PDB file of C-alpha atoms in Angstrom:
ATOM      1  CA  ASP A   1     -29.266 -95.064 -43.461  1.00 91.00           C
ATOM      2  CA  ILE A   2     -29.826 -97.949 -41.088  1.00 96.00           C
ATOM      3  CA  GLN A   3     -29.272 -97.023 -37.485  1.00 97.00           C
ATOM      4  CA  MET A   4     -28.344 -99.718 -34.926  1.00 98.00           C
ATOM      5  CA  THR A   5     -29.383 -99.348 -31.292  1.00 98.00           C
ATOM      6  CA  GLN A   6     -27.800-101.577 -28.546  1.00 98.00           C
ATOM      7  CA  SER A   7     -29.047-102.092 -25.071  1.00 98.00           C
ATOM      8  CA  PRO A   8     -27.747-101.782 -22.399  1.00 97.00           C
ATOM      9  CA  SER A   9     -24.865 -99.258 -23.204  1.00 97.00           C
ATOM     10  CA  SER A  10     -23.126-100.989 -20.181  1.00 97.00           C
ATOM     11  CA  LEU A  11     -23.661-103.940 -18.100  1.00 96.00           C
ATOM     12  CA  SER A  12     -22.105-105.415 -14.753  1.00 96.00           C
ATOM     13  CA  ALA A  13     -22.038-109.028 -14.300  1.00 96.00           C
ATOM     14  CA  SER A  14     -20.070-111.810 -12.577  1.00 96.00           C
ATOM     15  CA  VAL A  15     -18.136-114.625 -13.658  1.00 96.00           C
ATOM     16  CA  GLY A  16     -20.392-117.540 -14.358  1.00 96.00           C
ATOM     17  CA  ASP A  17     -23.356-115.226 -14.978  1.00 96.00           C
ATOM     18  CA  ARG A  18     -25.623-115.684 -18.233  1.00 97.00           C
ATOM     19  CA  VAL A  19     -25.588-112.355 -19.997  1.00 97.00           C
ATOM     20  CA  THR A  20     -27.791-111.108 -22.793  1.00 98.00           C
ATOM     21  CA  ILE A  21     -27.080-108.003 -25.076  1.00 98.00           C
ATOM     22  CA  THR A  22     -29.712-106.704 -27.513  1.00 98.00           C
ATOM     23  CA  CYS A  23     -29.332-104.830 -30.760  1.00 98.00           C
ATOM     24  CA  ARG A  24     -32.228-103.434 -32.752  1.00 98.00           C
ATOM     25  CA  ALA A  25     -32.063-102.194 -36.264  1.00 98.00           C
ATOM     26  CA  SER A  26     -34.296 -99.216 -37.567  1.00 98.00           C
ATOM     27  CA  GLN A  27     -35.555-101.217 -40.463  1.00 97.00           C
ATOM     28  CA  SER A  28     -35.639-105.015 -41.273  1.00 97.00           C
ATOM     29  CA  ILE A  29     -32.148-106.500 -42.099  1.00 97.00           C
ATOM     30  CA  SER A  30     -33.107-110.097 -42.372  1.00 95.00           C
ATOM     31  CA  SER A  31     -30.225-112.009 -40.588  1.00 95.00           C
ATOM     32  CA  TYR A  32     -27.573-109.506 -41.876  1.00 97.00           C
ATOM     33  CA  LEU A  33     -26.083-109.030 -38.494  1.00 98.00           C
ATOM     34  CA  ASN A  34     -22.542-109.473 -37.023  1.00 98.00           C
ATOM     35  CA  TRP A  35     -21.135-109.244 -33.577  1.00 98.00           C
ATOM     36  CA  TYR A  36     -17.894-108.217 -32.591  1.00 98.00           C
ATOM     37  CA  GLN A  37     -15.716-108.094 -29.186  1.00 98.00           C
ATOM     38  CA  GLN A  38     -13.429-105.444 -28.525  1.00 98.00           C
ATOM     39  CA  LYS A  39     -10.863-105.181 -25.529  1.00 98.00           C
ATOM     40  CA  PRO A  40      -9.106-101.865 -24.701  1.00 96.00           C
ATOM     41  CA  GLY A  41      -6.369-100.861 -27.119  1.00 96.00           C
ATOM     42  CA  LYS A  42      -7.084-103.949 -29.407  1.00 97.00           C
ATOM     43  CA  ALA A  43      -8.727-104.397 -32.738  1.00 98.00           C
ATOM     44  CA  PRO A  44     -12.361-105.746 -32.723  1.00 98.00           C
ATOM     45  CA  LYS A  45     -12.660-109.441 -33.052  1.00 98.00           C
ATOM     46  CA  LEU A  46     -15.597-111.338 -34.995  1.00 98.00           C
ATOM     47  CA  LEU A  47     -17.570-113.474 -32.836  1.00 98.00           C
ATOM     48  CA  ILE A  48     -20.831-114.104 -34.757  1.00 98.00           C
ATOM     49  CA  TYR A  49     -21.777-113.608 -38.294  1.00 97.00           C
ATOM     50  CA  ALA A  50     -25.232-113.967 -40.134  1.00 97.00           C
ATOM     51  CA  ALA A  51     -26.917-113.363 -36.784  1.00 97.00           C
ATOM     52  CA  SER A  52     -26.253-116.812 -35.331  1.00 97.00           C
ATOM     53  CA  SER A  53     -23.237-118.430 -37.040  1.00 97.00           C
ATOM     54  CA  LEU A  54     -20.299-118.722 -34.812  1.00 98.00           C
ATOM     55  CA  GLN A  55     -17.063-117.780 -36.052  1.00 97.00           C
ATOM     56  CA  SER A  56     -14.266-120.261 -36.135  1.00 96.00           C
ATOM     57  CA  GLY A  57     -12.320-120.433 -32.894  1.00 97.00           C
ATOM     58  CA  VAL A  58     -14.728-118.586 -30.825  1.00 98.00           C
ATOM     59  CA  PRO A  59     -16.032-120.374 -27.707  1.00 97.00           C
ATOM     60  CA  SER A  60     -19.488-121.981 -27.846  1.00 98.00           C
ATOM     61  CA  ARG A  61     -20.550-120.060 -24.760  1.00 98.00           C
ATOM     62  CA  PHE A  62     -21.228-117.178 -27.358  1.00 98.00           C
ATOM     63  CA  SER A  63     -24.482-117.448 -29.234  1.00 98.00           C
ATOM     64  CA  GLY A  64     -26.557-115.123 -31.476  1.00 98.00           C
ATOM     65  CA  SER A  65     -30.152-115.068 -32.476  1.00 98.00           C
ATOM     66  CA  GLY A  66     -32.766-112.932 -33.994  1.00 98.00           C
ATOM     67  CA  SER A  67     -33.905-111.575 -37.498  1.00 97.00           C
ATOM     68  CA  GLY A  68     -35.649-108.688 -39.003  1.00 97.00           C
ATOM     69  CA  THR A  69     -35.003-105.885 -36.507  1.00 98.00           C
ATOM     70  CA  ASP A  70     -34.172-107.618 -33.219  1.00 98.00           C
ATOM     71  CA  PHE A  71     -31.254-109.508 -32.319  1.00 98.00           C
ATOM     72  CA  THR A  72     -29.370-110.853 -29.094  1.00 98.00           C
ATOM     73  CA  LEU A  73     -25.940-111.938 -28.248  1.00 98.00           C
ATOM     74  CA  THR A  74     -25.821-114.367 -25.445  1.00 98.00           C
ATOM     75  CA  ILE A  75     -22.956-115.374 -23.285  1.00 97.00           C
ATOM     76  CA  SER A  76     -24.073-118.512 -21.471  1.00 96.00           C
ATOM     77  CA  SER A  77     -21.373-118.386 -18.601  1.00 95.00           C
ATOM     78  CA  LEU A  78     -19.085-115.484 -18.222  1.00 96.00           C
ATOM     79  CA  GLN A  79     -15.541-115.963 -18.116  1.00 96.00           C
ATOM     80  CA  PRO A  80     -12.921-113.438 -17.067  1.00 94.00           C
ATOM     81  CA  GLU A  81     -11.575-112.854 -20.523  1.00 96.00           C
ATOM     82  CA  ASP A  82     -15.152-111.924 -21.674  1.00 97.00           C
ATOM     83  CA  PHE A  83     -15.053-108.592 -19.959  1.00 93.00           C
ATOM     84  CA  ALA A  84     -15.056-106.177 -22.853  1.00 97.00           C
ATOM     85  CA  THR A  85     -17.169-104.053 -25.231  1.00 98.00           C
ATOM     86  CA  TYR A  86     -19.299-105.685 -27.715  1.00 98.00           C
ATOM     87  CA  TYR A  87     -20.677-104.110 -31.123  1.00 98.00           C
ATOM     88  CA  CYS A  88     -23.291-105.247 -33.464  1.00 98.00           C
ATOM     89  CA  GLN A  89     -22.930-104.452 -37.020  1.00 98.00           C
ATOM     90  CA  GLN A  90     -25.497-104.558 -39.981  1.00 97.00           C
ATOM     91  CA  SER A  91     -24.232-105.978 -43.256  1.00 96.00           C
ATOM     92  CA  TYR A  92     -27.689-105.541 -45.048  1.00 96.00           C
ATOM     93  CA  SER A  93     -26.504-102.306 -46.611  1.00 94.00           C
ATOM     94  CA  THR A  94     -23.063-101.230 -48.058  1.00 91.00           C
ATOM     95  CA  GLN A  95     -22.600 -98.799 -45.264  1.00 90.00           C
ATOM     96  CA  GLY A  96     -22.224-101.461 -42.546  1.00 92.00           C
ATOM     97  CA  THR A  97     -23.418 -99.309 -39.685  1.00 95.00           C
ATOM     98  CA  PHE A  98     -22.331-100.485 -36.007  1.00 98.00           C
ATOM     99  CA  GLY A  99     -24.329-100.156 -32.805  1.00 98.00           C
ATOM    100  CA  GLN A 100     -22.837 -97.788 -30.243  1.00 98.00           C
ATOM    101  CA  GLY A 101     -21.512-100.636 -28.217  1.00 98.00           C
ATOM    102  CA  THR A 102     -22.139-102.540 -24.816  1.00 98.00           C
ATOM    103  CA  LYS A 103     -19.421-102.354 -22.204  1.00 98.00           C
ATOM    104  CA  LEU A 104     -19.563-105.512 -20.016  1.00 97.00           C
ATOM    105  CA  GLU A 105     -17.902-104.890 -16.731  1.00 96.00           C
ATOM    106  CA  ILE A 106     -17.069-107.044 -13.686  1.00 88.00           C
ATOM    107  CA  LYS A 107     -19.322-106.625 -10.905  1.00 87.00           C
TER     108      LYS A 107
ATOM    109  CA  GLU B   1      -1.396-116.686 -41.558  1.00 96.00           C
ATOM    110  CA  VAL B   2      -3.584-113.736 -42.309  1.00 97.00           C
ATOM    111  CA  GLN B   3      -1.933-110.332 -41.321  1.00 98.00           C
ATOM    112  CA  LEU B   4      -2.829-106.704 -41.814  1.00 98.00           C
ATOM    113  CA  VAL B   5      -0.444-103.926 -40.737  1.00 98.00           C
ATOM    114  CA  GLU B   6      -1.505-100.436 -40.822  1.00 97.00           C
ATOM    115  CA  SER B   7       1.014 -97.461 -41.216  1.00 97.00           C
ATOM    116  CA  GLY B   8       1.033 -93.747 -42.031  1.00 98.00           C
ATOM    117  CA  GLY B   9      -0.932 -92.256 -39.258  1.00 97.00           C
ATOM    118  CA  GLY B  10       0.156 -89.070 -37.402  1.00 97.00           C
ATOM    119  CA  LEU B  11      -0.615 -85.633 -36.461  1.00 98.00           C
ATOM    120  CA  VAL B  12      -1.905 -83.293 -39.157  1.00 98.00           C
ATOM    121  CA  GLN B  13      -3.289 -79.822 -39.289  1.00 98.00           C
ATOM    122  CA  PRO B  14      -6.925 -79.232 -40.197  1.00 98.00           C
ATOM    123  CA  GLY B  15      -7.357 -79.041 -43.928  1.00 98.00           C
ATOM    124  CA  GLY B  16      -4.243 -81.284 -44.443  1.00 98.00           C
ATOM    125  CA  SER B  17      -3.758 -84.536 -46.062  1.00 98.00           C
ATOM    126  CA  LEU B  18      -2.375 -88.065 -44.987  1.00 98.00           C
ATOM    127  CA  ARG B  19      -2.100 -91.456 -46.635  1.00 98.00           C
ATOM    128  CA  LEU B  20      -2.767 -94.584 -44.659  1.00 98.00           C
ATOM    129  CA  SER B  21      -1.301 -97.892 -45.843  1.00 98.00           C
ATOM    130  CA  CYS B  22      -2.341-101.596 -45.050  1.00 98.00           C
ATOM    131  CA  ALA B  23       0.108-104.248 -45.915  1.00 98.00           C
ATOM    132  CA  ALA B  24      -1.495-107.574 -46.271  1.00 98.00           C
ATOM    133  CA  SER B  25       0.016-111.205 -45.896  1.00 98.00           C
ATOM    134  CA  GLY B  26      -1.551-114.541 -46.036  1.00 97.00           C
ATOM    135  CA  PHE B  27      -4.039-113.702 -48.821  1.00 98.00           C
ATOM    136  CA  THR B  28      -4.572-111.557 -51.793  1.00 97.00           C
ATOM    137  CA  VAL B  29      -6.030-108.167 -51.322  1.00 97.00           C
ATOM    138  CA  SER B  30      -7.239-107.844 -54.865  1.00 97.00           C
ATOM    139  CA  SER B  31      -9.326-110.945 -54.630  1.00 97.00           C
ATOM    140  CA  ASN B  32     -11.120-109.759 -51.429  1.00 97.00           C
ATOM    141  CA  TYR B  33     -13.300-107.011 -50.312  1.00 97.00           C
ATOM    142  CA  MET B  34     -11.348-104.632 -48.045  1.00 98.00           C
ATOM    143  CA  SER B  35     -12.584-102.051 -45.658  1.00 98.00           C
ATOM    144  CA  TRP B  36     -11.468 -99.170 -43.552  1.00 98.00           C
ATOM    145  CA  VAL B  37     -13.239 -98.876 -40.119  1.00 98.00           C
ATOM    146  CA  ARG B  38     -12.274 -95.940 -37.722  1.00 98.00           C
ATOM    147  CA  GLN B  39     -12.790 -95.464 -33.815  1.00 98.00           C
ATOM    148  CA  ALA B  40     -12.643 -91.899 -32.358  1.00 98.00           C
ATOM    149  CA  PRO B  41     -11.079 -91.636 -28.935  1.00 97.00           C
ATOM    150  CA  GLY B  42     -13.573 -93.230 -26.475  1.00 96.00           C
ATOM    151  CA  LYS B  43     -16.262 -93.776 -29.028  1.00 97.00           C
ATOM    152  CA  GLY B  44     -17.608 -96.688 -31.015  1.00 97.00           C
ATOM    153  CA  LEU B  45     -16.745 -97.997 -34.545  1.00 98.00           C
ATOM    154  CA  GLU B  46     -17.644 -96.373 -37.737  1.00 98.00           C
ATOM    155  CA  TRP B  47     -17.558 -97.856 -41.241  1.00 97.00           C
ATOM    156  CA  VAL B  48     -15.422 -95.561 -43.491  1.00 98.00           C
ATOM    157  CA  SER B  49     -15.079 -97.151 -46.943  1.00 98.00           C
ATOM    158  CA  VAL B  50     -15.047-100.615 -48.849  1.00 97.00           C
ATOM    159  CA  ILE B  51     -13.357-101.534 -52.063  1.00 97.00           C
ATOM    160  CA  TYR B  52     -14.805-104.425 -53.920  1.00 96.00           C
ATOM    161  CA  SER B  53     -12.622-107.056 -55.568  1.00 95.00           C
ATOM    162  CA  GLY B  54     -13.940-105.827 -58.991  1.00 96.00           C
ATOM    163  CA  GLY B  55     -12.667-102.292 -58.101  1.00 96.00           C
ATOM    164  CA  SER B  56     -15.959-100.595 -57.185  1.00 97.00           C
ATOM    165  CA  THR B  57     -15.535 -98.243 -54.045  1.00 97.00           C
ATOM    166  CA  TYR B  58     -18.036 -96.970 -51.549  1.00 96.00           C
ATOM    167  CA  TYR B  59     -17.728 -94.320 -48.652  1.00 97.00           C
ATOM    168  CA  ALA B  60     -19.384 -93.162 -45.633  1.00 96.00           C
ATOM    169  CA  ASP B  61     -21.375 -89.726 -46.235  1.00 96.00           C
ATOM    170  CA  SER B  62     -19.031 -88.219 -43.525  1.00 97.00           C
ATOM    171  CA  VAL B  63     -16.038 -88.821 -45.774  1.00 98.00           C
ATOM    172  CA  LYS B  64     -17.306 -88.858 -49.193  1.00 98.00           C
ATOM    173  CA  GLY B  65     -15.385 -86.428 -51.644  1.00 98.00           C
ATOM    174  CA  ARG B  66     -12.549 -86.182 -49.232  1.00 98.00           C
ATOM    175  CA  PHE B  67     -11.290 -89.771 -48.789  1.00 98.00           C
ATOM    176  CA  THR B  68     -10.228 -92.247 -51.382  1.00 98.00           C
ATOM    177  CA  ILE B  69      -9.824 -95.975 -50.917  1.00 98.00           C
ATOM    178  CA  SER B  70      -7.409 -97.816 -53.510  1.00 98.00           C
ATOM    179  CA  ARG B  71      -5.038-100.765 -53.666  1.00 98.00           C
ATOM    180  CA  ASP B  72      -1.672-101.602 -55.122  1.00 97.00           C
ATOM    181  CA  ASN B  73      -2.062-105.234 -56.438  1.00 96.00           C
ATOM    182  CA  SER B  74       1.722-105.697 -56.822  1.00 97.00           C
ATOM    183  CA  LYS B  75       2.398-104.509 -53.085  1.00 98.00           C
ATOM    184  CA  ASN B  76      -0.663-106.395 -51.781  1.00 98.00           C
ATOM    185  CA  THR B  77      -1.509-103.232 -49.977  1.00 98.00           C
ATOM    186  CA  LEU B  78      -4.660-101.159 -49.225  1.00 98.00           C
ATOM    187  CA  TYR B  79      -4.619 -97.498 -48.835  1.00 98.00           C
ATOM    188  CA  LEU B  80      -6.696 -94.600 -47.664  1.00 98.00           C
ATOM    189  CA  GLN B  81      -5.918 -91.143 -49.088  1.00 98.00           C
ATOM    190  CA  MET B  82      -7.360 -88.683 -46.728  1.00 98.00           C
ATOM    191  CA  ASN B  83      -7.776 -84.941 -47.697  1.00 98.00           C
ATOM    192  CA  SER B  84      -9.202 -81.872 -46.287  1.00 98.00           C
ATOM    193  CA  LEU B  85      -9.123 -83.509 -42.839  1.00 98.00           C
ATOM    194  CA  ARG B  86     -11.177 -82.165 -40.120  1.00 98.00           C
ATOM    195  CA  ALA B  87     -10.913 -82.532 -36.234  1.00 98.00           C
ATOM    196  CA  GLU B  88     -13.798 -84.860 -36.313  1.00 98.00           C
ATOM    197  CA  ASP B  89     -11.557 -87.235 -38.417  1.00 98.00           C
ATOM    198  CA  THR B  90      -9.287 -87.842 -35.381  1.00 98.00           C
ATOM    199  CA  ALA B  91      -9.559 -91.663 -34.818  1.00 98.00           C
ATOM    200  CA  VAL B  92      -7.810 -94.847 -34.746  1.00 98.00           C
ATOM    201  CA  TYR B  93      -8.158 -96.170 -38.318  1.00 98.00           C
ATOM    202  CA  TYR B  94      -8.381-100.027 -38.965  1.00 98.00           C
ATOM    203  CA  CYS B  95      -8.019-101.854 -42.034  1.00 98.00           C
ATOM    204  CA  ALA B  96     -10.253-105.026 -42.175  1.00 98.00           C
ATOM    205  CA  ARG B  97     -10.663-107.830 -44.759  1.00 98.00           C
ATOM    206  CA  VAL B  98     -14.314-108.539 -45.719  1.00 97.00           C
ATOM    207  CA  GLY B  99     -15.207-112.263 -45.403  1.00 96.00           C
ATOM    208  CA  ILE B 100     -17.962-113.551 -47.412  1.00 94.00           C
ATOM    209  CA  THR B 101     -20.226-116.622 -46.626  1.00 92.00           C
ATOM    210  CA  MET B 102     -23.160-117.877 -48.690  1.00 88.00           C
ATOM    211  CA  ILE B 103     -26.123-119.273 -46.568  1.00 88.00           C
ATOM    212  CA  VAL B 104     -28.754-120.572 -48.652  1.00 86.00           C
ATOM    213  CA  VAL B 105     -29.045-117.853 -51.330  1.00 86.00           C
ATOM    214  CA  ALA B 106     -27.755-114.924 -49.244  1.00 87.00           C
ATOM    215  CA  ARG B 107     -24.205-113.522 -49.288  1.00 88.00           C
ATOM    216  CA  HIS B 108     -23.139-112.436 -45.811  1.00 91.00           C
ATOM    217  CA  TYR B 109     -20.559-109.964 -45.366  1.00 94.00           C
ATOM    218  CA  TYR B 110     -18.491-109.526 -42.016  1.00 97.00           C
ATOM    219  CA  PHE B 111     -14.989-108.269 -41.041  1.00 98.00           C
ATOM    220  CA  ASP B 112     -12.948-111.313 -40.180  1.00 97.00           C
ATOM    221  CA  TYR B 113      -9.368-110.049 -40.162  1.00 98.00           C
ATOM    222  CA  TRP B 114      -8.455-106.616 -38.534  1.00 98.00           C
ATOM    223  CA  GLY B 115      -5.068-104.694 -38.460  1.00 98.00           C
ATOM    224  CA  GLN B 116      -3.781-103.213 -35.219  1.00 97.00           C
ATOM    225  CA  GLY B 117      -4.907 -99.670 -36.110  1.00 98.00           C
ATOM    226  CA  THR B 118      -3.156 -96.476 -36.768  1.00 98.00           C
ATOM    227  CA  LEU B 119      -3.856 -93.173 -35.040  1.00 98.00           C
ATOM    228  CA  VAL B 120      -4.676 -90.155 -36.925  1.00 98.00           C
ATOM    229  CA  THR B 121      -4.800 -86.951 -34.976  1.00 98.00           C
ATOM    230  CA  VAL B 122      -6.067 -83.741 -36.628  1.00 98.00           C
ATOM    231  CA  SER B 123      -5.210 -80.689 -34.756  1.00 97.00           C
ATOM    232  CA  SER B 124      -3.643 -77.323 -34.915  1.00 96.00           C
TER     233      SER B 124
END
């Protein structure tokens, strides 16, 4: 099974900050990597698919990069509504494993 | 507008069974790949199962042999039959549509629409 590891597990930042979250796969997954945002009590929301493609309707301050085993999600200028938990997910294998999540909190 | 509405969650004793439903609108379930994803209280997301448009089904090792994914095309509804339930199956269960995009020669899969979730609690 492919394991996905995110870092950090939690992060404190301020409105306007640039934030980067990292996701590492236990084996090469090419660009089969998606990012989701989840707010408390809500379903996850797709942000980025295929490592760097922005889902329709998602603000351009979100961007994704990487291929192989190392990936990043970057938020260029944090907005109040961005404080949430972020998950990466590999779609290389049928069992689409998620990372453990990164909780982004207000500093 | 695409909508997914889960139902069927509740409290069940260990060893018991439950069937979750996910009613879809705005698209045709049988023409899409559909999945179930769960989230234990305070924990991360865990992929559970997928059914392809052609009918093939796949499961996480943790539920294989106990859970069955299916669909009713006439009702445009996805199901998850859960048997031999364990305490560790306690979670919010989400149904999700699998979106597919071709980039060059690669098919990329992702969960583009999610339901609101239904809570399953396994406890005596």
